[in-house]
CSV table of C-alpha atoms in Angstrom, one decimal:
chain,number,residue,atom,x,y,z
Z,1,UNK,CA,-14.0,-10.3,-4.1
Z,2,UNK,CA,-13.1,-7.0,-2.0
Z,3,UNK,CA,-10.1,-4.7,-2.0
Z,4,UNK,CA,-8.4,-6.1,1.0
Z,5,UNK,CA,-4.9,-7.3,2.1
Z,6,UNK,CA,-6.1,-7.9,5.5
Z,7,UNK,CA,-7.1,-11.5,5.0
Z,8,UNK,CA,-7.4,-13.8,2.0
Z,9,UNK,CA,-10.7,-14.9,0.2
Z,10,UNK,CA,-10.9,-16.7,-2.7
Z,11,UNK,CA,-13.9,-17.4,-5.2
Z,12,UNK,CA,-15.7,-19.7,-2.9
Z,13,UNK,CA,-12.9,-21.9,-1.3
Z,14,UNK,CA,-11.5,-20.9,1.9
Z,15,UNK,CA,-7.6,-20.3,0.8
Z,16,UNK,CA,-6.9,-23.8,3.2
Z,17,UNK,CA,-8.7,-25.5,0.3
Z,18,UNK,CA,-5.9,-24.4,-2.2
Z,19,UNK,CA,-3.6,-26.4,-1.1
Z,20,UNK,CA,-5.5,-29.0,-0.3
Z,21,UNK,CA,-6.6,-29.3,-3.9
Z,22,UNK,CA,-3.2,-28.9,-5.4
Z,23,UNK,CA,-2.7,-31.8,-3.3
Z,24,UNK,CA,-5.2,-33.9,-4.5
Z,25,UNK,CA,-4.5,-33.0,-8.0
Z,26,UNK,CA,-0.7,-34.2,-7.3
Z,27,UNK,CA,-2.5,-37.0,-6.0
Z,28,UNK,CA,-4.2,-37.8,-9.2
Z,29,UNK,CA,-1.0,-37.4,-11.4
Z,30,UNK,CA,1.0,-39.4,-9.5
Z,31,UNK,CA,-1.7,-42.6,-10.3
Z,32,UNK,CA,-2.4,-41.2,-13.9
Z,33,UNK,CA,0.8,-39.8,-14.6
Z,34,UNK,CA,-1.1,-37.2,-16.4
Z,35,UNK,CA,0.3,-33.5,-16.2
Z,36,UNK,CA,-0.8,-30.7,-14.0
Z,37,UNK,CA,0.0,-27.5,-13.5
Z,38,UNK,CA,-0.3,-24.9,-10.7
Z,39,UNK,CA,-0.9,-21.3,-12.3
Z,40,UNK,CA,-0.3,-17.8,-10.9
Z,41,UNK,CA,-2.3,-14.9,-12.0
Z,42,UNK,CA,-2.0,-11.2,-11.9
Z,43,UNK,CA,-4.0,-8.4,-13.3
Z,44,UNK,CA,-1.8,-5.5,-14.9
Z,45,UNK,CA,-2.3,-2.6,-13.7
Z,46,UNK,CA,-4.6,-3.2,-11.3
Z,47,UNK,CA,-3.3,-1.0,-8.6
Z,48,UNK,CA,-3.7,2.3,-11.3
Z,49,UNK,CA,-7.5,1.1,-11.8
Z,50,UNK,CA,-7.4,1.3,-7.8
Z,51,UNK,CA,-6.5,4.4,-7.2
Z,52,UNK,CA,-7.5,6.2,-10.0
Z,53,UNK,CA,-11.4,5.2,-10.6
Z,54,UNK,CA,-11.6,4.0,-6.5
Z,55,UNK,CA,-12.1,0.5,-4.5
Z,56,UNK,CA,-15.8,0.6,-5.8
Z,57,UNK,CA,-14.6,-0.2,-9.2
Z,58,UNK,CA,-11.8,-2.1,-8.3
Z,59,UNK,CA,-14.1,-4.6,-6.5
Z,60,UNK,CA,-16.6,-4.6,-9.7
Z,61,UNK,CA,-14.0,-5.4,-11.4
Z,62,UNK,CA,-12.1,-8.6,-9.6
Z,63,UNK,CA,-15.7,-9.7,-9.4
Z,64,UNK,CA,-15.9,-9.7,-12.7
Z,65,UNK,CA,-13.2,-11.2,-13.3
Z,66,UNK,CA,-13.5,-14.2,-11.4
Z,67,UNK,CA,-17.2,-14.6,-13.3
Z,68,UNK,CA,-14.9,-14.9,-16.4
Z,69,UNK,CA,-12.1,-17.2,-14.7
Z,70,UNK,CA,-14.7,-19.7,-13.5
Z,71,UNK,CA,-16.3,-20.0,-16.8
Z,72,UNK,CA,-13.4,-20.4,-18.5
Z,73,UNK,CA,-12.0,-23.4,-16.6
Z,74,UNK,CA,-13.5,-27.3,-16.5
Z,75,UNK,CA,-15.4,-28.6,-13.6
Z,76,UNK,CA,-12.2,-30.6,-13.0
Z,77,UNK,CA,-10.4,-27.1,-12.3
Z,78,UNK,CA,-9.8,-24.8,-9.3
Z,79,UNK,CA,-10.2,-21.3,-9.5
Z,80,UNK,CA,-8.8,-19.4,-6.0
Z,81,UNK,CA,-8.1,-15.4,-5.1
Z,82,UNK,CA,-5.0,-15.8,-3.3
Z,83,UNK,CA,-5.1,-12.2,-2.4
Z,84,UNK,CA,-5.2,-8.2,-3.8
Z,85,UNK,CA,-5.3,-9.3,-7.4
Z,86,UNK,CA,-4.0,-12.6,-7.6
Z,87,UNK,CA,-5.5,-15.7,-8.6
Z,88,UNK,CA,-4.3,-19.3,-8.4
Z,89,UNK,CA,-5.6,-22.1,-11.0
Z,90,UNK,CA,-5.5,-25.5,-10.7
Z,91,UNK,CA,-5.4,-27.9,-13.9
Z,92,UNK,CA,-5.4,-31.6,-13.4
Z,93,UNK,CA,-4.0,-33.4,-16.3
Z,94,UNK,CA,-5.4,-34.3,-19.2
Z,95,UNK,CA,-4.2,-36.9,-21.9
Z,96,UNK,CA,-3.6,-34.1,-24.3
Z,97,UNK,CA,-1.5,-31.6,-22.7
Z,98,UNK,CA,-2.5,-28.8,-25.4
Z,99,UNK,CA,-6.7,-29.3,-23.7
Z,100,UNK,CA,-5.1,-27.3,-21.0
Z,101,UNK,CA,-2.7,-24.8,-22.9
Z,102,UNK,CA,-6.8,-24.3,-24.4
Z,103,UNK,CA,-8.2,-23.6,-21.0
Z,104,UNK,CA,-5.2,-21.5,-20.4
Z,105,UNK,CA,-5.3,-19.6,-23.3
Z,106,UNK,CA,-9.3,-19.5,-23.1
Z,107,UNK,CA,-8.6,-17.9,-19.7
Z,108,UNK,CA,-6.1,-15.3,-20.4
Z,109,UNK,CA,-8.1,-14.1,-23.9
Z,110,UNK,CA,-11.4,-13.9,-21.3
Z,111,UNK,CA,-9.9,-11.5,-18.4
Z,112,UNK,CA,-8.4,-9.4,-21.5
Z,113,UNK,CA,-12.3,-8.8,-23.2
Z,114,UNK,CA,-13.4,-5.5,-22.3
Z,115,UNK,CA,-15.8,-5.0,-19.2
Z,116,UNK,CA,-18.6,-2.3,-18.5
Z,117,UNK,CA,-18.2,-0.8,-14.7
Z,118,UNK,CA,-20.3,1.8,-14.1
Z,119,UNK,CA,-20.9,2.9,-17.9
Z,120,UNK,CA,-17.5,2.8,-18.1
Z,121,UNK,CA,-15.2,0.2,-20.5
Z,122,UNK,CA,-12.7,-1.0,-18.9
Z,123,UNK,CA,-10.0,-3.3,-20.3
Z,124,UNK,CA,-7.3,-5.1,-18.1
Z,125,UNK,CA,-4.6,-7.7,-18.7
Z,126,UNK,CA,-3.1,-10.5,-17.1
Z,127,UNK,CA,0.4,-11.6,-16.5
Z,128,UNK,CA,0.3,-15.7,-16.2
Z,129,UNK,CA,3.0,-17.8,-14.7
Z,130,UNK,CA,2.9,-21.7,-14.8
Z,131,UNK,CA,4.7,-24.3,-12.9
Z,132,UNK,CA,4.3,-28.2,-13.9
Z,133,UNK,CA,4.3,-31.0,-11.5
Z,134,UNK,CA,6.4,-32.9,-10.6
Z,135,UNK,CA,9.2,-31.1,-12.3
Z,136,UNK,CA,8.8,-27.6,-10.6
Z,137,UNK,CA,8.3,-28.8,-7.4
Z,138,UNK,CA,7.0,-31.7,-5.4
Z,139,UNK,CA,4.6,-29.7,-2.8
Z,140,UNK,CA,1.6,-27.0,-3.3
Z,141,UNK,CA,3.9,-24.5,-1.6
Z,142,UNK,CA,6.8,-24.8,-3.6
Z,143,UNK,CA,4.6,-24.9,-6.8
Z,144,UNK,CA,2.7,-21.8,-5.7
Z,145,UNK,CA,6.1,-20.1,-5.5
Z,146,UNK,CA,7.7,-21.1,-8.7
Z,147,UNK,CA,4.3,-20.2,-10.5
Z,148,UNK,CA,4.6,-16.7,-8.8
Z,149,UNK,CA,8.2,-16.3,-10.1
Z,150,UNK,CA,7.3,-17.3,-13.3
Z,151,UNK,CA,4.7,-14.6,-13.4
Z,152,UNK,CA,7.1,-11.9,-12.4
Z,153,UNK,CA,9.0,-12.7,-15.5
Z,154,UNK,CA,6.0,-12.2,-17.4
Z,155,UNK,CA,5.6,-8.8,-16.5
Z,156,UNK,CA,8.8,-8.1,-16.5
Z,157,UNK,CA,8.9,-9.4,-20.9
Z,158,UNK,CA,6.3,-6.6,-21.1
Z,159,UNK,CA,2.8,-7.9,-19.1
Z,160,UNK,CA,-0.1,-9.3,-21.2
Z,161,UNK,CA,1.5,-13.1,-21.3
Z,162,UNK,CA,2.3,-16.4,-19.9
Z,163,UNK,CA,5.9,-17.7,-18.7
Z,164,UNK,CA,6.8,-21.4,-17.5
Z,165,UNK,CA,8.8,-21.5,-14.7
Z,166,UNK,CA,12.4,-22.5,-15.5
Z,167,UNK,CA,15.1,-23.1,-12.8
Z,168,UNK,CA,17.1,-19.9,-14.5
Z,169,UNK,CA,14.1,-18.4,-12.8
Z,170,UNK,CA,15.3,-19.4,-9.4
Z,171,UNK,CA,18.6,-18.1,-10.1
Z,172,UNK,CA,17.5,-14.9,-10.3
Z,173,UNK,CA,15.3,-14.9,-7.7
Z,174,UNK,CA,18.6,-15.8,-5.6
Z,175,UNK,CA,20.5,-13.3,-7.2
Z,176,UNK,CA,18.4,-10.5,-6.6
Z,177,UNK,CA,17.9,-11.1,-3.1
Z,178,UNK,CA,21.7,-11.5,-3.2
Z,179,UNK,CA,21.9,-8.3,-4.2
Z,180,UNK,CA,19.2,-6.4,-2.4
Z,181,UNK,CA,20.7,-8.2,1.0
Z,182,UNK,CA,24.4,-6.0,-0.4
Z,183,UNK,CA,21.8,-2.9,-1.0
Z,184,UNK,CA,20.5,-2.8,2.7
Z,185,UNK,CA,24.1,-2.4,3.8
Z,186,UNK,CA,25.4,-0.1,1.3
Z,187,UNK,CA,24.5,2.9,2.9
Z,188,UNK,CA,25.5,2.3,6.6
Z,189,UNK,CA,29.0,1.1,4.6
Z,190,UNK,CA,29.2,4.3,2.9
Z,191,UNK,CA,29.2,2.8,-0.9
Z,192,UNK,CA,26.5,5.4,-1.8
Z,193,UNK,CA,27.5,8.6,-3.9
Z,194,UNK,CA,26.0,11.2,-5.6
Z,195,UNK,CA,26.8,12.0,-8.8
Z,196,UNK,CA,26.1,15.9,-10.2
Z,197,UNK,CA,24.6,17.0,-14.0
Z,198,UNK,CA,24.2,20.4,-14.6
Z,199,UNK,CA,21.3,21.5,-16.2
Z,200,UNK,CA,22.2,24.7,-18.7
Z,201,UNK,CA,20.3,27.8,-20.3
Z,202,UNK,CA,19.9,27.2,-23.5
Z,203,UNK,CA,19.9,31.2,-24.5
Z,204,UNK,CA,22.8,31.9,-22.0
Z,205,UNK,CA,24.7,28.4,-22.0
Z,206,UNK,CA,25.3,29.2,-18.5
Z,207,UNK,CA,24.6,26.7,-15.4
Z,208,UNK,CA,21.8,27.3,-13.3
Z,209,UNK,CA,21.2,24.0,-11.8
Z,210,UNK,CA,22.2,20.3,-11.0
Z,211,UNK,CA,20.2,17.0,-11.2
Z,212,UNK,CA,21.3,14.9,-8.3
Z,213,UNK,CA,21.9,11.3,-9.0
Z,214,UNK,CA,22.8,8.6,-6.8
Z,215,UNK,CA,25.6,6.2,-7.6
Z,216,UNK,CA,26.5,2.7,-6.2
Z,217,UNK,CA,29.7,1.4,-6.2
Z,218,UNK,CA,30.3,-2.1,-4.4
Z,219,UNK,CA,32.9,-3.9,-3.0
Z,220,UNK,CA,31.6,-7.5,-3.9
Z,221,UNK,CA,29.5,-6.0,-7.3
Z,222,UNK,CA,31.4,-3.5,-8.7
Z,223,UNK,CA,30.2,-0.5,-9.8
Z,224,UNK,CA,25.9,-1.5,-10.0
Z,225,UNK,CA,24.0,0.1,-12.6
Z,226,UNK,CA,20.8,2.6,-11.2
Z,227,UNK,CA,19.1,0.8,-14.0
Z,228,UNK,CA,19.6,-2.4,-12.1
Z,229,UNK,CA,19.1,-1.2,-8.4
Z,230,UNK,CA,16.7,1.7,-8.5
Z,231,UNK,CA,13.8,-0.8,-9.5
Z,232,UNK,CA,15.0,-3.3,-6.7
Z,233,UNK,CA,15.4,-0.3,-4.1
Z,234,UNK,CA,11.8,0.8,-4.9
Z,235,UNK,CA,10.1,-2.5,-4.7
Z,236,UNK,CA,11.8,-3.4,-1.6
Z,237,UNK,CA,10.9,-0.3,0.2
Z,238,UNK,CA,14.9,0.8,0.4
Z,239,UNK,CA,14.3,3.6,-1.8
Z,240,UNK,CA,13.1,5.3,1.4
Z,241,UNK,CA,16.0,5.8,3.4
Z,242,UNK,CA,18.6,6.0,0.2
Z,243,UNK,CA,16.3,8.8,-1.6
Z,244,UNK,CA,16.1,10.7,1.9
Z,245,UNK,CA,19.9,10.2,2.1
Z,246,UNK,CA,20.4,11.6,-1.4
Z,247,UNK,CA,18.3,14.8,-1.0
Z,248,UNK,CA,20.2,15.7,2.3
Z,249,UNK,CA,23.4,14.9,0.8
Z,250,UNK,CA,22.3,17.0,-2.5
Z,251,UNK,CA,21.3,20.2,0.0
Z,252,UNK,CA,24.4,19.7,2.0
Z,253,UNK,CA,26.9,19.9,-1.3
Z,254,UNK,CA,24.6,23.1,-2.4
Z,255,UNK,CA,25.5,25.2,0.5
Z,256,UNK,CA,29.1,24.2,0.4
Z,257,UNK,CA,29.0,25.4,-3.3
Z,258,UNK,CA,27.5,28.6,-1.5
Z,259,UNK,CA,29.9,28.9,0.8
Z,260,UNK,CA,32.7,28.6,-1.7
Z,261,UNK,CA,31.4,31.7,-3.4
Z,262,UNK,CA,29.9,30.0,-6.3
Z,263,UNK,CA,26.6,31.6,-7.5
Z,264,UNK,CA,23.7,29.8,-6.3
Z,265,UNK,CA,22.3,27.1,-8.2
Z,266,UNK,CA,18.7,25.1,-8.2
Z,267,UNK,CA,19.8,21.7,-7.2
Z,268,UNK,CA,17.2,19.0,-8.4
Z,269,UNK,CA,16.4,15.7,-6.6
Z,270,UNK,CA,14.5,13.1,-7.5
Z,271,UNK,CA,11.3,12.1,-5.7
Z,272,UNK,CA,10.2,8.2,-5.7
Z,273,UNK,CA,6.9,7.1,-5.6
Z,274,UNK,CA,7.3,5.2,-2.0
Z,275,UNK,CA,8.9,8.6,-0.6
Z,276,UNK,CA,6.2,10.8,-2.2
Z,277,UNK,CA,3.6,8.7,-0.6
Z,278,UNK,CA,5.1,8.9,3.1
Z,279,UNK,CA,2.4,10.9,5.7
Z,280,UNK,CA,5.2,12.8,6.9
Z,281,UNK,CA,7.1,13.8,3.8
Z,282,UNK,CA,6.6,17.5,3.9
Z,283,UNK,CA,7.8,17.3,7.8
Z,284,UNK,CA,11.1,15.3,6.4
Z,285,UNK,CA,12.3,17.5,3.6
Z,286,UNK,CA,11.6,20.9,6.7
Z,287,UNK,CA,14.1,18.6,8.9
Z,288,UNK,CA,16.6,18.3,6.1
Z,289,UNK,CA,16.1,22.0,4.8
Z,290,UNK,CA,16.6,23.4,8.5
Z,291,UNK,CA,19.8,20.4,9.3
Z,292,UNK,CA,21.4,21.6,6.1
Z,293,UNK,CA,21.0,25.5,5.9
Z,294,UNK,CA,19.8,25.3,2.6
Z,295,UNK,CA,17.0,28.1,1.5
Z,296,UNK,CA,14.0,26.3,0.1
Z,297,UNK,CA,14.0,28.4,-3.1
Z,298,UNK,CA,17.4,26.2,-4.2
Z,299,UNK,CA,15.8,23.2,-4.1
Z,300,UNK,CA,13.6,21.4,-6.5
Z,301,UNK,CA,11.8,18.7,-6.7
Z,302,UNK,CA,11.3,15.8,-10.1
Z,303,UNK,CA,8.6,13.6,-9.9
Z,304,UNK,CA,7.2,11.2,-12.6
Z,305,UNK,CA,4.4,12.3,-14.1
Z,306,UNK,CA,2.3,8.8,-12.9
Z,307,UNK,CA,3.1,9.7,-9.5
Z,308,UNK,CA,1.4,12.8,-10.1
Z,309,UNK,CA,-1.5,11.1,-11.3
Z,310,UNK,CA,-1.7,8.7,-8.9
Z,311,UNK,CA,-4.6,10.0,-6.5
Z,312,UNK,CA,-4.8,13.0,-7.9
Z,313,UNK,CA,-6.4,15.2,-5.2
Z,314,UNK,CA,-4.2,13.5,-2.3
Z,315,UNK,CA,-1.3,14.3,-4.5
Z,316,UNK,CA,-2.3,17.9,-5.3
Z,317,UNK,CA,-2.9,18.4,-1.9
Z,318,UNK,CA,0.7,17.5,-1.0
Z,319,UNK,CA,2.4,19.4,-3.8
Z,320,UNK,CA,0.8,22.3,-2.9
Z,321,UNK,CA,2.0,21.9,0.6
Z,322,UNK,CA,5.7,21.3,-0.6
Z,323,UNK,CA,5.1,24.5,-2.9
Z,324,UNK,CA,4.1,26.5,0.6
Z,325,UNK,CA,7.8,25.4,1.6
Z,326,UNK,CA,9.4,27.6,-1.0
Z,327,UNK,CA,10.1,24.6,-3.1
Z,328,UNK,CA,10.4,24.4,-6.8
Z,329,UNK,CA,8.2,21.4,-8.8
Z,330,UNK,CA,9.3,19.6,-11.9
Z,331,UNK,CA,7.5,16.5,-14.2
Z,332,UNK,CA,9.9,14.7,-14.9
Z,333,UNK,CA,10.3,11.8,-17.9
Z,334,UNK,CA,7.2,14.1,-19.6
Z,335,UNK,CA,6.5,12.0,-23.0
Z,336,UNK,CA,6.3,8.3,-20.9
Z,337,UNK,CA,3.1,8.3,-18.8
Z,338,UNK,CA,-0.1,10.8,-19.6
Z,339,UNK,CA,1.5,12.9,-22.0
Z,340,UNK,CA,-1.4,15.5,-21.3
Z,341,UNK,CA,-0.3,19.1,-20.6
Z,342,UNK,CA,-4.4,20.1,-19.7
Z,343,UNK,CA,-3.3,18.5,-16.4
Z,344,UNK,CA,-0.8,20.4,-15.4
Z,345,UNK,CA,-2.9,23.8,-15.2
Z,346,UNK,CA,-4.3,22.2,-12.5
Z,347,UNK,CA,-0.3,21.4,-11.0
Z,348,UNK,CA,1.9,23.8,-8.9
Z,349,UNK,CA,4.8,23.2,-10.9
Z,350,UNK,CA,7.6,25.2,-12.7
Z,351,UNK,CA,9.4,23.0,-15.1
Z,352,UNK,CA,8.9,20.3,-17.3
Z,353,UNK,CA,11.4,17.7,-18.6
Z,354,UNK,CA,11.1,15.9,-21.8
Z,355,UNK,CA,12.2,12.6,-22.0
Z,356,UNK,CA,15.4,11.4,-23.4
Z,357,UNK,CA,13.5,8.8,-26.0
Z,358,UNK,CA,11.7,12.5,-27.6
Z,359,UNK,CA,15.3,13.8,-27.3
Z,360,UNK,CA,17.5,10.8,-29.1
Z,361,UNK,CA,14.9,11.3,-32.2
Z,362,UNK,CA,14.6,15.1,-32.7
Z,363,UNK,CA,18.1,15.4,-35.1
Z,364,UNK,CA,16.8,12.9,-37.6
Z,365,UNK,CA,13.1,13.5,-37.6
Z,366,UNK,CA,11.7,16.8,-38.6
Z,367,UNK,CA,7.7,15.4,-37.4
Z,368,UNK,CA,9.6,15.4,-33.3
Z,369,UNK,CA,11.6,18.5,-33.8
Z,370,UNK,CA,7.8,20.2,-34.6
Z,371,UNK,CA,6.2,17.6,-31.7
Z,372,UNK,CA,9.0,19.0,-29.3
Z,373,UNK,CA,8.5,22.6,-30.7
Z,374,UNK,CA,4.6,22.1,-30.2
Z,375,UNK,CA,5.1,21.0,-26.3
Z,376,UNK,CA,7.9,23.7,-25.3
Z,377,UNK,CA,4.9,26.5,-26.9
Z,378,UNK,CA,1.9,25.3,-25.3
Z,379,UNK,CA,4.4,24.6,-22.3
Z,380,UNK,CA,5.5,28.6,-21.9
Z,381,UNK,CA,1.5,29.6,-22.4
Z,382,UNK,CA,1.1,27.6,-19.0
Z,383,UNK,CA,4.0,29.6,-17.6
Z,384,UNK,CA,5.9,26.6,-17.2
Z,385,UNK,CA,10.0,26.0,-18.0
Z,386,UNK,CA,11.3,23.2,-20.1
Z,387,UNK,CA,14.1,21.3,-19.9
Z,388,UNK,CA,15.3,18.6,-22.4
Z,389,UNK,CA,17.4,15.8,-21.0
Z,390,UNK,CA,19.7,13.6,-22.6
Z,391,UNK,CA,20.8,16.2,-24.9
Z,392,UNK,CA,24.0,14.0,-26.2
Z,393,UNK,CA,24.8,15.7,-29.8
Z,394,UNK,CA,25.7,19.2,-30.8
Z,395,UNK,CA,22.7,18.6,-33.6
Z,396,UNK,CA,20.2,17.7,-30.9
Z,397,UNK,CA,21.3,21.0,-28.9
Z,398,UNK,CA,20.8,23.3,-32.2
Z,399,UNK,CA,17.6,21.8,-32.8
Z,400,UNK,CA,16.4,22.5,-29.4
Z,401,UNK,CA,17.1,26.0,-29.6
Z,402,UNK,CA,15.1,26.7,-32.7
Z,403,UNK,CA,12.5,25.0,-30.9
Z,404,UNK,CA,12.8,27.8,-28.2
Z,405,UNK,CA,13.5,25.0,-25.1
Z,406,UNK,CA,14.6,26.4,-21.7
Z,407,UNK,CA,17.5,24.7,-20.5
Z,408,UNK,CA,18.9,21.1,-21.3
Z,409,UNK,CA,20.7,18.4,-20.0
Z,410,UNK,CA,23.2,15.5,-21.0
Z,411,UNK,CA,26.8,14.6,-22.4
Z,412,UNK,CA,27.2,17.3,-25.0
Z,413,UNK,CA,27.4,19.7,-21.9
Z,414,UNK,CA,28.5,17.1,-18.8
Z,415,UNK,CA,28.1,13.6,-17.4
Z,416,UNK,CA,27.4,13.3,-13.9
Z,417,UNK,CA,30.3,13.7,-12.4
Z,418,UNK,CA,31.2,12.9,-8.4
């Protein structure tokens, strides 16, 4: 097994084998009338492994895992790498449909054991889906497929377990390519907005910067949720073209604020993962600085503290070219990922923003008030701003200034307004 999307291999059958053997065992339970089931297999967090310990590990490590597959299953079962860090199972039926929940379970608790790489443990989960024949489908194909879906919606319950396939399943699977189909078109039809917050100093109350937020609101949907099309934007590669939209949008409406005579503010934009890792990011954000006429030092910005961490010297390497720009830096959703501010002497960035899920907590809990107060110090001995968003009480705001915070953000102050 090899890090590779170039081609398939599998653990010892060529992938035209796969189907082949999902054939036979369809075969078999059509003269039996015995169960079987077609499994899909994916490692959590693989890709993080991958980038973060290197290929050389990675590849250790599907290695390993196959080992552990194969030993876990019967003679009578297939074990296949259907590509990157998927695996396909194939379980002819047995009498006693709970033998094979037992290899399935036997499987799943094996992958999970810990694993020495390198003299280093390692432990890595699985999501499972499962489709049953003839009920899910009456061809290898369409069973690979539904087995894949199911195993989506076991990462998407939290990773770490096994989902049937159920034809609700399908219906979302139609559904969101319904909607990403409506997605692709929003922005040529103009259903895209931005939405403003103001960020405010928490000594002078005054505004002195904006979080740019992008809205959608369509014709055949209604007004969508970012909750429900950020994630589908990012995983279909959309979030591309919309994020480079919002951040010319967001400079745009700063120099009209200029030109108004308002007093300059830091306008914010949010950074995805699929932008931040473009080769010619730093040359896009020049074009839309020098398009727009907006100064460099007015724009900032967020990114997620697991991008950061995500190859960290490629990604230092690029911050510190968008900090040669002029450009401000912010973590953003600090609290949710690494939680380690050591890292961040190493980072070229300004601010720091705590998540909203520290925030909602801090009014009724004196042990994240003194958590909060402990980051927003060691925070300021790094030189680095803080900002707390989500700040939605007039409690939460008082308790964040006798933790000496920066500046804040939420609905006690403003919702994001068009």
């Amino acid at each position: 097994c090899v890090n590779t999307e170039d081609y398939i291999v599998t653990c010892g059958i060529p992938l035209i084998l796969i189907e082949d053997r999902i054939g036979q065992a369809i075969e078999h339970r059509d003269r039996t009338k015995l169960p079987m089931w077609v499994v899909f297999l994916d490692l959590d967090r693989f890709k993080f492994i991958n980038d973060s310990m290197g290929h050389n590990i990675g590849d250790q490590l599907l290695v390993q895992v196959a080992h552990r597959m194969q030993a876990a299953v019967r003679e009578v079962d297939t074990v296949a790498r259907f590509g990157g860090d998927e695996f396909i199972i194939v379980l002819p039926g047995q009498t006693d449909e709970t033998l094979m929940m037992g290899v399935l379970e036997r499987i799943i608790h094996m992958v999970c054991q810990p694993m020495q790489i390198n003299n280093q443990e390692i432990i890595i989960t699985c999501s499972v889906g499962i489709a049953v024949y003839p009920n899910d489908g009456a061809k290898a194909e369409t069973l690979i497929q539904h087995a894949d879906i199911a195993m989506y919606r076991a990462k998407e319950l939290g990773k770490n377990n096994f989902q049937f396939f159920t034809e609700s399943m399908n219906e979302k699977v139609a559904e969101r390519m319904y909607v990403e189909n409506l997605l692709r078109h929003a922005l040529a039809k103009n259903e895209l907005e931005v939405y403003y917050q103001p960020k405010v100093d928490l000594e002078t109350m005054q505004m002195v910067g904006m979080e740019a937020l992008i809205r959608w609101n369509s014709p055949e949907l209604g007004f969508v949720s970012p909750i429900r099309f950020i994630t589908l934007a990012e995983e279909s590669g959309l979030i591309v073209p919309i994020g480079e939209w919002v951040m010319r949008s967001a400079c745009q409406q700063t120099v009209a604020w200029q030109n108004a005579g308002y007093a300059p503010l830091l306008m914010s934009v949010n950074l995805s993962a699929r932008q931040f890792k473009q080769s010619n990011l730093v040359e896009r954000i020049q074009n839309i600085l020098k398009e727009t006429g907006l100064e460099a030092q007015y724009l900032e910005l967020e990114l997620t503290e697991s991008m950061v961490m995500t190859e960290v010297e490629a990604s230092l390497q690029l911050l510190h070219e968008i900090k040669t720009l002029g450009i401000q830096i912010s973590v953003d959703d600090f609290g949710t990922g690494y939680s380690s501010l050591t890292y961040l002497r190493n980072l070229p960035v300004e601010t720091l923003k705590i998540d909203k899920s520290f925030i909602d907590l801090i009014a009724g809990d004196s042990t994240h008030a003194a958590l909060i107060a402990s980051i927003v110090d060691m925070s300021h001995v790094l030189g680095l701003a803080v900002v707390a968003e989500g700040v939605e009480t007039p409690d939460q705001l008082r308790r964040l200034i006798d933790c000496h915070c920066d500046m804040f953000q939420g609905y006690v102050a403003s919702k994001p307004l068009p």
